[in-house]
Amino acid sequence: MGSGGDGLKALLCGKGGCGKSTLTALIARSLSDRGCKVLVIDNDESNFGLHRQLGLELPDDLLNFMGGKKDLIGKMMEAFPKGEKLTLFDQKWEIPTIPQGYVSRKDNLSLMAVGKIHEFGEGCACPMGALAKQLIQNIDLGDDDFVLVDTEAGIEHFGRGVEEGCDVLFMVVDPSYESIRLSEKISELAAKAGKQLYYILNRAEGAGREILCCGISEDRIISTVPIHESIFKAGLMGDEFLTSVPEVDVIADFLIELRSK
Ligand SMILES: Nc1ncnc2c1ncn2[C@@H]1O[C@H](COP(=O)(O)OP(=O)(O)OP(=O)(O)O)[C@@H](O)[C@H]1O
Ligand SMILES: [Mg+2]
């Protein structure tokens, strides 16, 4: 489904703290347990914990491969006023050919980090958005490969067009008024981007689930993940997710099914 072979590129979004990174790591684990190769793209410039949930080292920022933030801003400033297309990659990458140092790997799992905020006053995260957008488009996938993109909270990535190279979007919805409101906006933005949007209800059970379902059509809800003590504990300690979560396996199965369509 994705560019290249028949793999698939999925992006997870949602409000702050709804469980995007947790679910990205859990889905990646579940897909990899099913024999699929998974590249996780960490596109959250502010959080530093996703690699631990995957049991991987934090790779160097891809931004450094591009010469660093200042260089990239320079390229953007050169291209945009002239109406030229910004081209950051001179050749396609496959998961095994991602340059060393900018990917960390274990078994079927690979992780890339687009760029993190490291210094006080270093400037905005716009270059990371531009880079993430092109990186996702630049990865060619084999038939059994998946890309999972973990995003920063909110909808700025839509503004930057990060979704363009993705085949499918998942909004993680937790039981909060903010999430309900955001789901309306994200549904509108996904439609404008021409992308399929599905929902994962997280930490939602009983009455919370019922209220969430009022505004979201049931056939778009792929899974409802309850609060799991094992997830909570691993999240608190910064431990690798090792326990399989049945409600997450459902999402992995859905992705595998979607890929073969
Ligand atoms: N189903 C769950 N059961 C128990 N704890 C959970 C569950 N989902 C998420 N959590 C916990 O909720 C917290 C927030 O999750 P997470 O960091 O994945 O959210 P996020 O959407 O990625 O946040 P951010 O917007 O900061 O990137 C973490 O401590 C995580 O361990
Ligand atoms: Mg996160």
Coordinates of C-alpha atoms and ligand atoms in Angstrom, one line a residue:
M1 CA 0.0 0.0 0.0
G2 CA 2.8 2.4 0.8
S3 CA 5.3 3.6 -1.7
G4 CA 7.7 0.9 -3.0
G5 CA 6.4 -2.5 -2.0
D6 CA 3.2 -3.3 -0.3
G7 CA 4.1 -2.2 3.2
L8 CA 2.1 0.4 5.1
K9 CA 2.8 3.7 6.8
A10 CA 0.6 4.7 9.7
L11 CA 0.7 7.8 11.9
L12 CA -0.7 8.1 15.5
C13 CA -2.0 11.5 16.7
G14 CA -4.1 12.9 19.5
K15 CA -4.0 15.3 22.4
G16 CA -1.2 15.6 24.9
G17 CA -0.9 12.5 27.1
C18 CA -3.6 10.5 25.4
G19 CA -1.2 7.5 24.9
K20 CA 0.3 8.1 21.4
S21 CA 3.8 7.0 22.3
T22 CA 2.6 4.1 24.4
L23 CA 0.4 2.7 21.7
T24 CA 3.1 3.3 19.0
A25 CA 5.5 1.2 21.0
L26 CA 2.9 -1.5 21.8
I27 CA 1.7 -1.7 18.2
A28 CA 5.3 -1.9 16.9
R29 CA 6.0 -4.7 19.4
S30 CA 2.9 -6.6 18.3
L31 CA 3.7 -6.3 14.6
S32 CA 7.2 -7.3 15.2
D33 CA 6.1 -10.4 17.1
R34 CA 4.0 -11.3 14.0
G35 CA 7.2 -11.3 11.9
C36 CA 6.8 -7.8 10.4
K37 CA 9.7 -5.3 10.1
V38 CA 8.7 -2.1 11.8
L39 CA 10.3 1.3 11.5
V40 CA 9.2 3.7 14.2
I41 CA 9.7 7.3 13.4
D42 CA 9.8 9.4 16.6
N43 CA 8.5 12.8 15.4
D44 CA 8.0 14.3 18.9
E45 CA 10.7 16.9 19.4
S46 CA 9.9 17.2 23.1
N47 CA 9.8 13.7 24.5
F48 CA 12.7 11.4 25.2
G49 CA 11.1 8.2 26.3
L50 CA 9.9 6.3 23.3
H51 CA 13.2 4.4 22.6
R52 CA 13.0 2.9 26.1
Q53 CA 9.5 1.6 25.6
L54 CA 10.9 -0.1 22.5
G55 CA 14.0 -1.4 24.3
L56 CA 16.2 0.5 21.9
E57 CA 19.0 3.1 22.1
L58 CA 18.0 6.6 21.2
P59 CA 19.5 7.2 17.7
D60 CA 21.1 10.5 16.6
D61 CA 18.7 13.1 15.3
L62 CA 18.2 12.8 11.6
L63 CA 18.4 16.6 11.6
N64 CA 22.1 16.2 12.2
F65 CA 22.4 14.1 9.1
M66 CA 21.0 17.0 7.3
G67 CA 23.7 19.4 8.7
G68 CA 21.7 20.5 11.8
K69 CA 18.8 22.8 12.3
K70 CA 20.5 26.0 11.1
D71 CA 21.5 24.4 7.8
L72 CA 18.0 23.1 7.3
I73 CA 16.4 26.5 8.1
G74 CA 18.9 28.0 5.5
K75 CA 17.7 25.5 2.8
M76 CA 14.1 26.3 3.7
M77 CA 14.7 30.0 3.5
E78 CA 16.4 29.6 0.1
A79 CA 13.7 27.4 -1.4
F80 CA 10.4 28.8 -0.1
P81 CA 10.7 32.5 -1.2
K82 CA 11.5 31.3 -4.8
G83 CA 8.6 28.9 -4.7
E84 CA 11.1 26.0 -5.2
K85 CA 10.5 22.6 -3.9
L86 CA 12.6 21.8 -0.9
T87 CA 14.4 18.5 -1.7
L88 CA 16.2 17.0 1.3
F89 CA 17.0 13.4 0.1
D90 CA 18.9 12.5 -3.0
Q91 CA 18.0 8.9 -3.0
K92 CA 15.3 6.6 -1.6
W93 CA 16.0 4.7 1.6
E94 CA 14.7 1.3 2.6
I95 CA 14.6 0.2 6.3
P96 CA 18.0 -1.8 6.0
T97 CA 19.7 1.1 4.2
I98 CA 19.0 3.9 6.6
P99 CA 22.4 5.4 7.4
Q100 CA 24.1 4.0 10.5
G101 CA 23.9 6.1 13.6
Y102 CA 20.5 7.6 12.6
V103 CA 18.7 4.3 13.3
S104 CA 18.8 2.0 16.2
R105 CA 17.8 -1.6 15.7
K106 CA 16.9 -4.8 17.5
D107 CA 15.3 -7.9 15.9
N108 CA 12.4 -6.6 13.7
L109 CA 12.3 -3.2 15.2
S110 CA 14.1 0.0 14.0
L111 CA 13.8 3.5 15.4
M112 CA 14.6 6.9 14.0
A113 CA 14.3 10.3 15.7
V114 CA 13.6 13.3 13.5
G115 CA 15.0 15.8 15.9
K116 CA 14.8 16.8 19.5
I117 CA 14.9 20.2 21.3
H118 CA 18.3 20.1 23.0
E119 CA 19.2 23.7 23.8
F120 CA 17.5 26.8 25.4
G121 CA 16.5 29.3 22.7
E122 CA 17.5 27.0 19.8
G123 CA 14.4 28.0 17.8
C124 CA 11.2 26.5 16.6
A125 CA 10.5 23.0 15.5
C126 CA 9.4 23.8 11.9
P127 CA 12.5 22.2 10.3
M128 CA 11.6 19.0 12.1
G129 CA 8.2 19.0 10.5
A130 CA 9.6 19.6 7.0
L131 CA 12.1 16.8 7.5
A132 CA 9.6 14.4 8.9
K133 CA 7.3 14.9 5.9
Q134 CA 10.1 14.2 3.4
L135 CA 11.5 11.3 5.5
I136 CA 8.2 9.4 5.5
Q137 CA 7.8 9.9 1.8
N138 CA 11.4 8.8 1.2
I139 CA 11.2 5.4 2.8
D140 CA 10.4 2.5 0.4
L141 CA 8.9 -0.4 2.1
G142 CA 9.0 -4.2 1.5
D143 CA 5.8 -6.2 1.6
D144 CA 6.1 -7.1 5.3
D145 CA 7.3 -3.7 6.4
F146 CA 5.5 -1.0 8.4
V147 CA 6.3 2.5 9.4
L148 CA 4.7 3.9 12.5
V149 CA 5.0 7.6 13.2
D150 CA 4.6 8.9 16.7
T151 CA 3.7 12.6 16.7
E152 CA 3.8 15.5 19.1
A153 CA 0.6 16.4 20.8
G154 CA -2.1 18.3 18.9
I155 CA -2.4 19.1 15.3
E156 CA 0.6 21.1 14.3
H157 CA 1.9 18.2 12.2
F158 CA -1.2 18.5 10.0
G159 CA -0.2 22.1 9.4
R160 CA 3.2 20.9 8.3
G161 CA 1.9 18.2 6.0
V162 CA 3.6 15.4 7.8
E163 CA 0.6 13.1 7.0
E164 CA 1.2 13.4 3.3
G165 CA 3.3 10.3 2.9
C166 CA 1.1 8.2 5.3
D167 CA -1.4 5.6 4.2
V168 CA -3.6 5.7 7.3
L169 CA -4.0 7.8 10.4
F170 CA -5.0 6.7 13.9
M171 CA -6.3 9.2 16.4
V172 CA -5.8 8.1 20.0
V173 CA -8.7 9.3 22.1
D174 CA -8.7 9.3 25.8
P175 CA -11.9 10.0 27.9
S176 CA -11.6 13.8 28.1
Y177 CA -13.6 16.7 26.7
E178 CA -10.4 18.0 25.0
S179 CA -10.1 14.7 23.1
I180 CA -13.7 14.8 22.0
R181 CA -13.3 18.3 20.7
L182 CA -10.0 17.5 19.0
S183 CA -11.5 14.4 17.3
E184 CA -13.8 16.7 15.3
K185 CA -10.9 18.9 14.1
I186 CA -8.7 15.9 13.3
S187 CA -11.5 14.3 11.3
E188 CA -11.9 17.5 9.3
L189 CA -8.1 17.7 8.7
A190 CA -7.7 14.0 7.8
A191 CA -10.5 14.4 5.2
K192 CA -8.8 17.5 3.7
A193 CA -5.6 15.5 3.6
G194 CA -7.5 12.7 1.8
K195 CA -6.4 10.2 4.5
Q196 CA -8.3 7.3 6.1
L197 CA -8.8 8.0 9.8
Y198 CA -9.4 5.4 12.5
Y199 CA -9.7 5.8 16.3
I200 CA -8.2 4.0 19.2
L201 CA -10.0 4.6 22.5
N202 CA -7.4 4.5 25.2
R203 CA -7.9 4.2 29.0
A204 CA -11.6 4.1 28.1
E205 CA -14.0 1.7 29.7
G206 CA -17.7 1.7 30.7
A207 CA -19.3 5.1 30.8
G208 CA -16.2 6.8 29.4
R209 CA -16.3 4.6 26.3
E210 CA -20.0 5.3 25.9
I211 CA -19.6 9.0 25.9
L212 CA -16.7 8.9 23.5
C213 CA -18.7 6.7 21.1
C214 CA -21.4 9.4 20.8
G215 CA -19.2 11.5 18.6
I216 CA -17.3 8.8 16.8
S217 CA -18.7 6.3 14.4
E218 CA -18.3 2.7 15.8
D219 CA -17.0 1.3 12.5
R220 CA -14.0 3.6 12.7
I221 CA -13.1 2.5 16.2
I222 CA -10.4 -0.2 15.8
S223 CA -9.9 -1.0 19.5
T224 CA -10.7 0.1 23.0
V225 CA -7.6 -0.2 25.3
P226 CA -8.4 -0.2 29.0
I227 CA -6.0 0.9 31.7
H228 CA -3.5 -1.9 32.1
E229 CA -1.3 -2.0 35.2
S230 CA 1.6 -3.4 33.2
I231 CA 1.5 -0.5 30.8
F232 CA 1.2 2.0 33.7
K233 CA 4.2 0.5 35.5
A234 CA 6.4 0.3 32.4
G235 CA 5.5 3.8 31.5
L236 CA 6.4 5.0 35.0
M237 CA 9.7 3.2 35.2
G238 CA 10.8 3.8 31.5
D239 CA 10.8 0.1 30.9
E240 CA 10.5 -1.8 27.7
F241 CA 7.0 -3.1 26.9
L242 CA 7.3 -6.8 27.0
T243 CA 3.8 -8.0 27.9
S244 CA 1.4 -8.5 25.0
V245 CA -1.8 -6.5 25.2
P246 CA -4.8 -8.2 23.4
E247 CA -6.5 -4.9 22.6
V248 CA -3.3 -3.8 20.9
D249 CA -2.9 -7.1 19.0
V250 CA -6.3 -6.3 17.4
I251 CA -4.7 -3.1 16.0
A252 CA -1.7 -4.9 14.6
D253 CA -4.0 -7.5 12.9
F254 CA -6.1 -4.6 11.5
L255 CA -2.9 -3.0 10.0
I256 CA -1.8 -6.3 8.5
E257 CA -5.2 -6.8 7.0
L258 CA -5.3 -3.2 5.7
R259 CA -1.8 -3.7 4.1
S260 CA -3.0 -6.6 2.1
K261 CA -6.0 -4.7 0.6
Ligands
LIG1 N1 -3.8 1.9 28.4 C1 -3.0 2.5 29.4 N2 -3.0 1.9 30.6 C2 -2.2 2.4 31.6 N3 -1.4 3.5 31.4 C3 -1.4 4.1 30.2 C4 -2.2 3.6 29.1 N4 -2.0 4.4 28.0 C5 -1.1 5.3 28.4 N5 -0.7 5.1 29.7 C6 0.2 6.0 30.5 O1 -0.2 7.3 30.3 C7 0.9 8.2 30.2 C8 0.8 9.0 28.9 O2 1.0 8.1 27.8 P1 2.0 8.5 26.6 O3 3.2 9.1 27.0 O4 2.0 7.4 25.7 O5 1.0 9.7 25.9 P2 1.4 10.6 24.7 O6 0.1 10.9 24.0 O7 2.5 10.0 23.9 O8 1.9 11.9 25.5 P3 2.6 13.2 24.8 O9 1.5 14.0 24.2 O10 3.3 13.8 25.9 O11 3.6 12.7 23.7 C9 2.1 7.4 30.3 O12 2.5 7.4 31.7 C10 1.6 6.0 30.0 O13 2.4 5.0 30.6
MG2 MG 4.3 10.9 23.3

